[in-house]
Amino acid sequence: MMKEFISKNTDLYDKMKLLSDLEHTLKDITATLDGPILLEFQNKVELKRHEVENLKEVSLWNTTYDYVGILLATSVFTIISRIKHVFGLPKLITDAETKDSDHISPSPSIFSKHKLLDAPPDTLGAAALALHYANIILKIETLLYPSRCHRVDRNDLYSMLPGSIRAELNERLPCIEGSTLSLPCIESTTSALQDLPKLEESIQATIKTIEWVSPLAHNMKKWQSKWNIQQKAQKASVFSHPVLLVQTLYFANHQKTEATITDLLVGMHYTYNLKRQVKAKSMLERGRNSLKIKAANLEAQDEALVSIDGDQTV
């Protein structure tokens, strides 16, 4: 609803500006023009006036102040409620503060008493792993495409993984051995690769996941970098940054993040193997075609030699 109001209001002010220009032009040409040209321009101005009036009816122009105030207040409290639900804002409201308020939403004074950097215990922020997991996700983003997926880089990625993710990978991809992600494992995944539609669907899901999770990882890096700079400068001012902490991995659930990273690694693995198998099949087909051509050429040469020998005998 708010987006619709914004769109219509923008359209209204554009149309009002155009109407003002048209009316000014009509006033100038009325003294010099007449007949069909003047009548056509007058009709154009009148149509534009009707457009403006219609837009005023459906935009904020004719909306009451109370209605807009309620809409904005509802939006603010809804956003606060969702942030509390998702990120687990600590419940530190005292009885006295509760009695002072007749509504369920906390006052600004209550928010000022919260330690908003104290993440809930089941989050990456509480475990001091937000930056490390952000680096893992960014590494996966870099290696997701086979042309960039080099053996050394894959081994570096594996060395970054915690034991819980390694154990899960070993269960889902048994062909991965102790300390490497570099094995192609084509033999053990051939049956899966034969179901190309299902595999391609899995790969697309992996791409969609990296598209929404990588911005959180990038924001985590930006936020941490800004924080480090401010800490080194030992500034006493309030820490500020264009990236909000809630836009990072700081409040992300620990177990869900590990599950997401595992899914990304499995998807990267299948993407890599699929490309390798397709490339291998393509090379095999080219090799077979090359052999067929060579065989055909040799057969043609043999026939030509037989024909020559026959002519010489005659």
mmCIF file of C-alpha atoms in Angstrom:
data_model
loop_
_atom_site.group_PDB
_atom_site.id
_atom_site.type_symbol
_atom_site.label_atom_id
_atom_site.label_comp_id
_atom_site.label_asym_id
_atom_site.label_seq_id
_atom_site.Cartn_x
_atom_site.Cartn_y
_atom_site.Cartn_z
ATOM 1 C CA MET A 1 0.000 0.000 0.000
ATOM 2 C CA MET A 2 2.829 2.380 0.852
ATOM 3 C CA LYS A 3 4.639 1.580 -2.382
ATOM 4 C CA GLU A 4 1.426 2.262 -4.291
ATOM 5 C CA PHE A 5 1.026 5.627 -2.556
ATOM 6 C CA ILE A 6 4.630 6.522 -3.396
ATOM 7 C CA SER A 7 4.175 5.576 -7.036
ATOM 8 C CA LYS A 8 0.916 7.496 -7.432
ATOM 9 C CA ASN A 9 2.256 10.546 -5.615
ATOM 10 C CA THR A 10 5.327 10.625 -7.838
ATOM 11 C CA ASP A 11 3.094 10.336 -10.890
ATOM 12 C CA LEU A 12 0.823 13.072 -9.543
ATOM 13 C CA TYR A 13 3.611 15.604 -9.073
ATOM 14 C CA ASP A 14 5.038 14.839 -12.512
ATOM 15 C CA LYS A 15 1.599 15.382 -14.054
ATOM 16 C CA MET A 16 1.058 18.584 -12.043
ATOM 17 C CA LYS A 17 4.342 19.998 -13.288
ATOM 18 C CA LEU A 18 3.439 19.113 -16.868
ATOM 19 C CA LEU A 19 -0.016 20.638 -16.451
ATOM 20 C CA SER A 20 1.505 23.849 -15.112
ATOM 21 C CA ASP A 21 3.761 24.085 -18.164
ATOM 22 C CA LEU A 22 0.846 23.409 -20.522
ATOM 23 C CA GLU A 23 -1.337 26.047 -18.864
ATOM 24 C CA HIS A 24 1.480 28.578 -19.096
ATOM 25 C CA THR A 25 1.945 27.777 -22.785
ATOM 26 C CA LEU A 26 -1.825 28.010 -23.422
ATOM 27 C CA LYS A 27 -1.888 31.439 -21.840
ATOM 28 C CA ASP A 28 0.935 32.593 -24.140
ATOM 29 C CA ILE A 29 -0.562 31.261 -27.388
ATOM 30 C CA THR A 30 -4.164 32.332 -26.742
ATOM 31 C CA ALA A 31 -3.371 35.880 -27.855
ATOM 32 C CA THR A 32 -1.626 34.765 -31.054
ATOM 33 C CA LEU A 33 -3.485 31.616 -32.180
ATOM 34 C CA ASP A 34 -7.067 30.692 -32.830
ATOM 35 C CA GLY A 35 -9.098 28.133 -34.717
ATOM 36 C CA PRO A 36 -8.445 24.353 -34.708
ATOM 37 C CA ILE A 37 -4.874 24.553 -33.377
ATOM 38 C CA LEU A 38 -5.910 26.533 -30.297
ATOM 39 C CA LEU A 39 -8.917 24.265 -29.726
ATOM 40 C CA GLU A 40 -6.753 21.144 -29.929
ATOM 41 C CA PHE A 41 -4.305 22.554 -27.394
ATOM 42 C CA GLN A 42 -7.150 23.523 -25.063
ATOM 43 C CA ASN A 43 -8.497 19.977 -25.229
ATOM 44 C CA LYS A 44 -5.033 18.633 -24.399
ATOM 45 C CA VAL A 45 -4.829 20.866 -21.320
ATOM 46 C CA GLU A 46 -8.300 19.811 -20.211
ATOM 47 C CA LEU A 47 -7.460 16.118 -20.510
ATOM 48 C CA LYS A 48 -4.328 16.661 -18.444
ATOM 49 C CA ARG A 49 -6.428 18.425 -15.773
ATOM 50 C CA HIS A 50 -8.708 15.383 -15.562
ATOM 51 C CA GLU A 51 -5.669 13.109 -15.165
ATOM 52 C CA VAL A 52 -4.368 15.264 -12.323
ATOM 53 C CA GLU A 53 -7.757 15.296 -10.571
ATOM 54 C CA ASN A 54 -8.060 11.514 -10.832
ATOM 55 C CA LEU A 55 -4.574 11.052 -9.386
ATOM 56 C CA LYS A 56 -5.395 13.390 -6.504
ATOM 57 C CA GLU A 57 -8.332 11.161 -5.590
ATOM 58 C CA VAL A 58 -6.228 7.992 -5.300
ATOM 59 C CA SER A 59 -2.975 9.451 -3.925
ATOM 60 C CA LEU A 60 -1.896 11.007 -0.642
ATOM 61 C CA TRP A 61 -3.245 14.350 -1.876
ATOM 62 C CA ASN A 62 -6.768 13.585 -0.636
ATOM 63 C CA THR A 63 -5.734 11.225 2.188
ATOM 64 C CA THR A 64 -6.283 12.424 5.732
ATOM 65 C CA TYR A 65 -3.386 13.147 8.060
ATOM 66 C CA ASP A 66 -4.721 10.686 10.648
ATOM 67 C CA TYR A 67 -4.886 7.858 8.110
ATOM 68 C CA VAL A 68 -1.278 8.387 7.009
ATOM 69 C CA GLY A 69 -0.123 8.667 10.627
ATOM 70 C CA ILE A 70 -1.780 5.363 11.535
ATOM 71 C CA LEU A 71 -0.289 3.700 8.447
ATOM 72 C CA LEU A 72 3.226 4.844 9.317
ATOM 73 C CA ALA A 73 2.887 3.970 13.007
ATOM 74 C CA THR A 74 1.567 0.509 12.161
ATOM 75 C CA SER A 75 4.496 -0.069 9.812
ATOM 76 C CA VAL A 76 7.057 1.019 12.419
ATOM 77 C CA PHE A 77 5.631 -1.208 15.154
ATOM 78 C CA THR A 78 5.336 -4.125 12.721
ATOM 79 C CA ILE A 79 9.014 -3.792 11.770
ATOM 80 C CA ILE A 80 10.032 -3.610 15.444
ATOM 81 C CA SER A 81 7.925 -6.671 16.242
ATOM 82 C CA ARG A 82 9.500 -8.671 13.408
ATOM 83 C CA ILE A 83 13.020 -7.676 14.440
ATOM 84 C CA LYS A 84 12.249 -8.840 17.996
ATOM 85 C CA HIS A 85 10.827 -12.118 16.692
ATOM 86 C CA VAL A 86 13.653 -12.903 14.264
ATOM 87 C CA PHE A 87 16.664 -11.630 16.189
ATOM 88 C CA GLY A 88 15.476 -12.304 19.720
ATOM 89 C CA LEU A 89 15.654 -8.827 21.233
ATOM 90 C CA PRO A 90 16.274 -9.296 24.974
ATOM 91 C CA LYS A 91 13.195 -8.875 27.159
ATOM 92 C CA LEU A 92 14.475 -6.412 29.753
ATOM 93 C CA ILE A 93 11.280 -4.462 30.319
ATOM 94 C CA THR A 94 10.824 -3.784 34.015
ATOM 95 C CA ASP A 95 7.485 -3.826 35.798
ATOM 96 C CA ALA A 96 7.585 -0.076 36.247
ATOM 97 C CA GLU A 97 8.179 0.500 32.553
ATOM 98 C CA THR A 98 5.410 -1.911 31.688
ATOM 99 C CA LYS A 99 2.944 0.004 33.882
ATOM 100 C CA ASP A 100 3.879 3.266 32.187
ATOM 101 C CA SER A 101 2.832 1.939 28.789
ATOM 102 C CA ASP A 102 -0.630 0.812 27.713
ATOM 103 C CA HIS A 103 0.558 -0.747 24.449
ATOM 104 C CA ILE A 104 2.690 -3.796 23.727
ATOM 105 C CA SER A 105 5.445 -1.968 21.862
ATOM 106 C CA PRO A 106 8.404 -0.714 23.956
ATOM 107 C CA SER A 107 9.278 2.942 24.244
ATOM 108 C CA PRO A 108 12.573 4.398 22.953
ATOM 109 C CA SER A 109 13.845 4.635 26.539
ATOM 110 C CA ILE A 110 13.537 0.860 26.868
ATOM 111 C CA PHE A 111 15.474 0.273 23.666
ATOM 112 C CA SER A 112 18.274 2.496 24.966
ATOM 113 C CA LYS A 113 18.704 0.126 27.926
ATOM 114 C CA HIS A 114 19.188 -2.953 25.761
ATOM 115 C CA LYS A 115 22.639 -4.180 24.863
ATOM 116 C CA LEU A 116 21.816 -4.715 21.205
ATOM 117 C CA LEU A 117 25.236 -6.226 20.456
ATOM 118 C CA ASP A 118 24.534 -9.091 22.861
ATOM 119 C CA ALA A 119 23.337 -11.714 20.401
ATOM 120 C CA PRO A 120 21.174 -14.628 21.613
ATOM 121 C CA PRO A 121 23.148 -17.750 22.608
ATOM 122 C CA ASP A 122 22.216 -19.779 19.492
ATOM 123 C CA THR A 123 23.593 -17.227 17.026
ATOM 124 C CA LEU A 124 26.896 -16.769 15.222
ATOM 125 C CA GLY A 125 27.454 -13.487 17.033
ATOM 126 C CA ALA A 126 27.272 -15.180 20.419
ATOM 127 C CA ALA A 127 29.711 -17.861 19.227
ATOM 128 C CA ALA A 128 32.079 -15.248 17.726
ATOM 129 C CA LEU A 129 31.844 -17.066 14.382
ATOM 130 C CA ALA A 130 30.012 -14.507 12.256
ATOM 131 C CA LEU A 131 33.107 -13.220 10.440
ATOM 132 C CA HIS A 132 34.603 -16.689 9.981
ATOM 133 C CA TYR A 133 31.392 -18.081 8.475
ATOM 134 C CA ALA A 134 31.126 -14.991 6.283
ATOM 135 C CA ASN A 135 34.601 -15.771 4.903
ATOM 136 C CA ILE A 136 33.528 -19.370 4.212
ATOM 137 C CA ILE A 137 30.441 -18.213 2.305
ATOM 138 C CA LEU A 138 32.468 -15.710 0.284
ATOM 139 C CA LYS A 139 34.994 -18.440 -0.538
ATOM 140 C CA ILE A 140 32.157 -20.675 -1.753
ATOM 141 C CA GLU A 141 30.791 -17.809 -3.848
ATOM 142 C CA THR A 142 34.197 -17.469 -5.522
ATOM 143 C CA LEU A 143 34.578 -21.205 -6.161
ATOM 144 C CA LEU A 144 30.997 -21.956 -7.158
ATOM 145 C CA TYR A 145 31.834 -21.862 -10.847
ATOM 146 C CA PRO A 146 34.053 -24.723 -12.087
ATOM 147 C CA SER A 147 36.396 -22.464 -14.064
ATOM 148 C CA ARG A 148 37.462 -20.867 -10.761
ATOM 149 C CA CYS A 149 37.411 -24.059 -8.692
ATOM 150 C CA HIS A 150 41.111 -24.970 -8.432
ATOM 151 C CA ARG A 151 42.443 -27.806 -6.297
ATOM 152 C CA VAL A 152 44.423 -25.575 -3.911
ATOM 153 C CA ASP A 153 41.465 -23.256 -3.382
ATOM 154 C CA ARG A 154 39.148 -26.173 -2.640
ATOM 155 C CA ASN A 155 41.598 -27.554 -0.099
ATOM 156 C CA ASP A 156 41.873 -24.107 1.515
ATOM 157 C CA LEU A 157 38.094 -23.984 1.759
ATOM 158 C CA TYR A 158 37.966 -27.405 3.388
ATOM 159 C CA SER A 159 40.553 -26.334 5.968
ATOM 160 C CA MET A 160 38.278 -23.424 6.947
ATOM 161 C CA LEU A 161 35.320 -25.686 7.742
ATOM 162 C CA PRO A 162 34.451 -26.592 11.345
ATOM 163 C CA GLY A 163 34.309 -30.253 12.333
ATOM 164 C CA SER A 164 30.493 -30.357 12.353
ATOM 165 C CA ILE A 165 30.261 -29.329 8.684
ATOM 166 C CA ARG A 166 33.060 -31.737 7.699
ATOM 167 C CA ALA A 167 31.200 -34.600 9.390
ATOM 168 C CA GLU A 168 27.983 -33.719 7.580
ATOM 169 C CA LEU A 169 29.836 -33.519 4.264
ATOM 170 C CA ASN A 170 31.379 -36.943 4.815
ATOM 171 C CA GLU A 171 27.892 -38.369 5.293
ATOM 172 C CA ARG A 172 26.364 -36.680 2.253
ATOM 173 C CA LEU A 173 29.433 -37.051 0.011
ATOM 174 C CA PRO A 174 31.208 -40.252 1.108
ATOM 175 C CA CYS A 175 33.783 -39.926 -1.681
ATOM 176 C CA ILE A 176 35.339 -36.881 0.011
ATOM 177 C CA GLU A 177 38.339 -38.008 2.021
ATOM 178 C CA GLY A 178 39.829 -36.654 5.222
ATOM 179 C CA SER A 179 41.194 -33.259 4.234
ATOM 180 C CA THR A 180 40.225 -32.402 0.688
ATOM 181 C CA LEU A 181 37.377 -31.220 -1.461
ATOM 182 C CA SER A 182 39.382 -31.753 -4.621
ATOM 183 C CA LEU A 183 38.404 -35.303 -5.565
ATOM 184 C CA PRO A 184 36.073 -35.339 -8.574
ATOM 185 C CA CYS A 185 34.097 -38.330 -7.220
ATOM 186 C CA ILE A 186 32.567 -38.909 -10.642
ATOM 187 C CA GLU A 187 32.391 -42.658 -10.150
ATOM 188 C CA SER A 188 30.275 -42.404 -6.997
ATOM 189 C CA THR A 189 27.982 -39.710 -8.391
ATOM 190 C CA THR A 190 27.433 -41.110 -11.879
ATOM 191 C CA SER A 191 23.955 -42.395 -11.014
ATOM 192 C CA ALA A 192 22.999 -38.975 -9.670
ATOM 193 C CA LEU A 193 24.431 -37.215 -12.706
ATOM 194 C CA GLN A 194 22.304 -39.346 -15.003
ATOM 195 C CA ASP A 195 19.200 -37.620 -13.621
ATOM 196 C CA LEU A 196 20.123 -34.281 -15.201
ATOM 197 C CA PRO A 197 16.791 -32.429 -14.643
ATOM 198 C CA LYS A 198 16.847 -33.167 -10.910
ATOM 199 C CA LEU A 199 20.533 -32.293 -10.660
ATOM 200 C CA GLU A 200 20.112 -29.041 -12.555
ATOM 201 C CA GLU A 201 17.237 -28.145 -10.225
ATOM 202 C CA SER A 202 19.554 -28.724 -7.261
ATOM 203 C CA ILE A 203 22.230 -26.537 -8.843
ATOM 204 C CA GLN A 204 19.720 -23.736 -9.473
ATOM 205 C CA ALA A 205 18.663 -23.957 -5.822
ATOM 206 C CA THR A 206 22.318 -23.577 -4.836
ATOM 207 C CA ILE A 207 22.659 -20.463 -7.001
ATOM 208 C CA LYS A 208 19.520 -18.943 -5.483
ATOM 209 C CA THR A 209 20.830 -19.633 -1.989
ATOM 210 C CA ILE A 210 24.176 -17.958 -2.653
ATOM 211 C CA GLU A 211 22.323 -14.970 -4.115
ATOM 212 C CA TRP A 212 20.554 -14.227 -0.831
ATOM 213 C CA VAL A 213 23.195 -15.355 1.671
ATOM 214 C CA SER A 214 26.292 -13.783 0.098
ATOM 215 C CA PRO A 215 25.063 -10.174 0.655
ATOM 216 C CA LEU A 216 24.864 -10.965 4.388
ATOM 217 C CA ALA A 217 28.450 -12.245 4.266
ATOM 218 C CA HIS A 218 29.653 -9.172 2.369
ATOM 219 C CA ASN A 219 27.873 -6.907 4.863
ATOM 220 C CA MET A 220 29.508 -8.791 7.728
ATOM 221 C CA LYS A 221 32.956 -8.105 6.261
ATOM 222 C CA LYS A 222 32.125 -4.425 5.721
ATOM 223 C CA TRP A 223 30.717 -4.022 9.213
ATOM 224 C CA GLN A 224 33.705 -5.734 10.854
ATOM 225 C CA SER A 225 36.166 -3.666 8.829
ATOM 226 C CA LYS A 226 34.478 -0.429 9.878
ATOM 227 C CA TRP A 227 34.377 -1.605 13.498
ATOM 228 C CA ASN A 228 38.102 -2.433 13.466
ATOM 229 C CA ILE A 229 38.972 0.990 12.051
ATOM 230 C CA GLN A 230 36.923 2.741 14.711
ATOM 231 C CA GLN A 231 38.424 0.617 17.481
ATOM 232 C CA LYS A 232 41.969 1.413 16.317
ATOM 233 C CA ALA A 233 41.107 5.087 16.212
ATOM 234 C CA GLN A 234 39.763 4.732 19.779
ATOM 235 C CA LYS A 235 36.889 7.037 19.050
ATOM 236 C CA ALA A 236 34.478 7.577 21.870
ATOM 237 C CA SER A 237 31.666 8.574 19.541
ATOM 238 C CA VAL A 238 28.754 6.271 18.879
ATOM 239 C CA PHE A 239 29.606 3.636 16.297
ATOM 240 C CA SER A 240 27.789 4.248 13.019
ATOM 241 C CA HIS A 241 27.856 2.422 9.729
ATOM 242 C CA PRO A 242 25.729 2.400 6.558
ATOM 243 C CA VAL A 243 25.394 -1.379 7.030
ATOM 244 C CA LEU A 244 23.166 -2.357 9.947
ATOM 245 C CA LEU A 245 24.208 -5.254 12.145
ATOM 246 C CA VAL A 246 20.880 -6.964 11.449
ATOM 247 C CA GLN A 247 21.873 -7.015 7.770
ATOM 248 C CA THR A 248 24.840 -9.262 8.547
ATOM 249 C CA LEU A 249 25.352 -12.811 9.826
ATOM 250 C CA TYR A 250 25.752 -11.599 13.404
ATOM 251 C CA PHE A 251 22.251 -12.641 14.509
ATOM 252 C CA ALA A 252 22.036 -15.673 12.192
ATOM 253 C CA ASN A 253 21.162 -18.989 13.816
ATOM 254 C CA HIS A 254 24.288 -21.123 14.248
ATOM 255 C CA GLN A 255 22.827 -24.488 13.218
ATOM 256 C CA LYS A 256 20.796 -23.088 10.300
ATOM 257 C CA THR A 257 23.858 -21.296 8.944
ATOM 258 C CA GLU A 258 25.906 -24.490 9.075
ATOM 259 C CA ALA A 259 23.097 -26.350 7.273
ATOM 260 C CA THR A 260 23.021 -23.648 4.586
ATOM 261 C CA ILE A 261 26.804 -23.777 4.141
ATOM 262 C CA THR A 262 26.655 -27.583 3.851
ATOM 263 C CA ASP A 263 23.959 -27.325 1.169
ATOM 264 C CA LEU A 264 26.109 -24.820 -0.716
ATOM 265 C CA LEU A 265 29.133 -27.117 -0.579
ATOM 266 C CA VAL A 266 27.129 -30.087 -1.834
ATOM 267 C CA GLY A 267 25.669 -27.942 -4.613
ATOM 268 C CA MET A 268 29.144 -26.684 -5.548
ATOM 269 C CA HIS A 269 30.385 -30.272 -5.613
ATOM 270 C CA TYR A 270 27.599 -31.413 -7.947
ATOM 271 C CA THR A 271 28.050 -28.361 -10.169
ATOM 272 C CA TYR A 272 31.754 -29.118 -10.487
ATOM 273 C CA ASN A 273 31.177 -32.803 -11.237
ATOM 274 C CA LEU A 274 28.404 -32.115 -13.721
ATOM 275 C CA LYS A 275 30.606 -29.759 -15.703
ATOM 276 C CA ARG A 276 33.452 -32.268 -15.628
ATOM 277 C CA GLN A 277 31.225 -35.097 -16.837
ATOM 278 C CA VAL A 278 29.665 -32.976 -19.594
ATOM 279 C CA LYS A 279 33.140 -31.906 -20.698
ATOM 280 C CA ALA A 280 34.381 -35.511 -20.598
ATOM 281 C CA LYS A 281 31.421 -36.712 -22.664
ATOM 282 C CA SER A 282 31.974 -33.910 -25.143
ATOM 283 C CA MET A 283 35.659 -34.803 -25.493
ATOM 284 C CA LEU A 284 34.739 -38.472 -25.849
ATOM 285 C CA GLU A 285 32.232 -37.692 -28.589
ATOM 286 C CA ARG A 286 34.778 -35.548 -30.403
ATOM 287 C CA GLY A 287 37.285 -38.363 -30.101
ATOM 288 C CA ARG A 288 34.808 -40.892 -31.505
ATOM 289 C CA ASN A 289 33.907 -38.602 -34.380
ATOM 290 C CA SER A 290 37.600 -38.052 -35.090
ATOM 291 C CA LEU A 291 38.196 -41.820 -35.147
ATOM 292 C CA LYS A 292 35.215 -42.326 -37.468
ATOM 293 C CA ILE A 293 36.569 -39.710 -39.855
ATOM 294 C CA LYS A 294 40.037 -41.280 -39.770
ATOM 295 C CA ALA A 295 38.537 -44.732 -40.340
ATOM 296 C CA ALA A 296 36.508 -43.441 -43.256
ATOM 297 C CA ASN A 297 39.598 -41.803 -44.740
ATOM 298 C CA LEU A 298 41.626 -44.996 -44.343
ATOM 299 C CA GLU A 299 38.844 -47.022 -45.940
ATOM 300 C CA ALA A 300 38.688 -44.575 -48.836
ATOM 301 C CA GLN A 301 42.474 -44.800 -49.241
ATOM 302 C CA ASP A 302 42.305 -48.613 -49.219
ATOM 303 C CA GLU A 303 39.623 -48.585 -51.908
ATOM 304 C CA ALA A 304 41.705 -46.179 -53.946
ATOM 305 C CA LEU A 305 44.777 -48.424 -53.638
ATOM 306 C CA VAL A 306 42.756 -51.498 -54.632
ATOM 307 C CA SER A 307 41.450 -49.653 -57.665
ATOM 308 C CA ILE A 308 44.969 -48.583 -58.674
ATOM 309 C CA ASP A 309 46.328 -52.099 -58.240
ATOM 310 C CA GLY A 310 43.521 -53.422 -60.413
ATOM 311 C CA ASP A 311 44.259 -50.944 -63.173
ATOM 312 C CA GLN A 312 47.953 -51.794 -63.112
ATOM 313 C CA THR A 313 47.163 -55.521 -63.340
ATOM 314 C CA VAL A 314 44.999 -54.934 -66.363
#
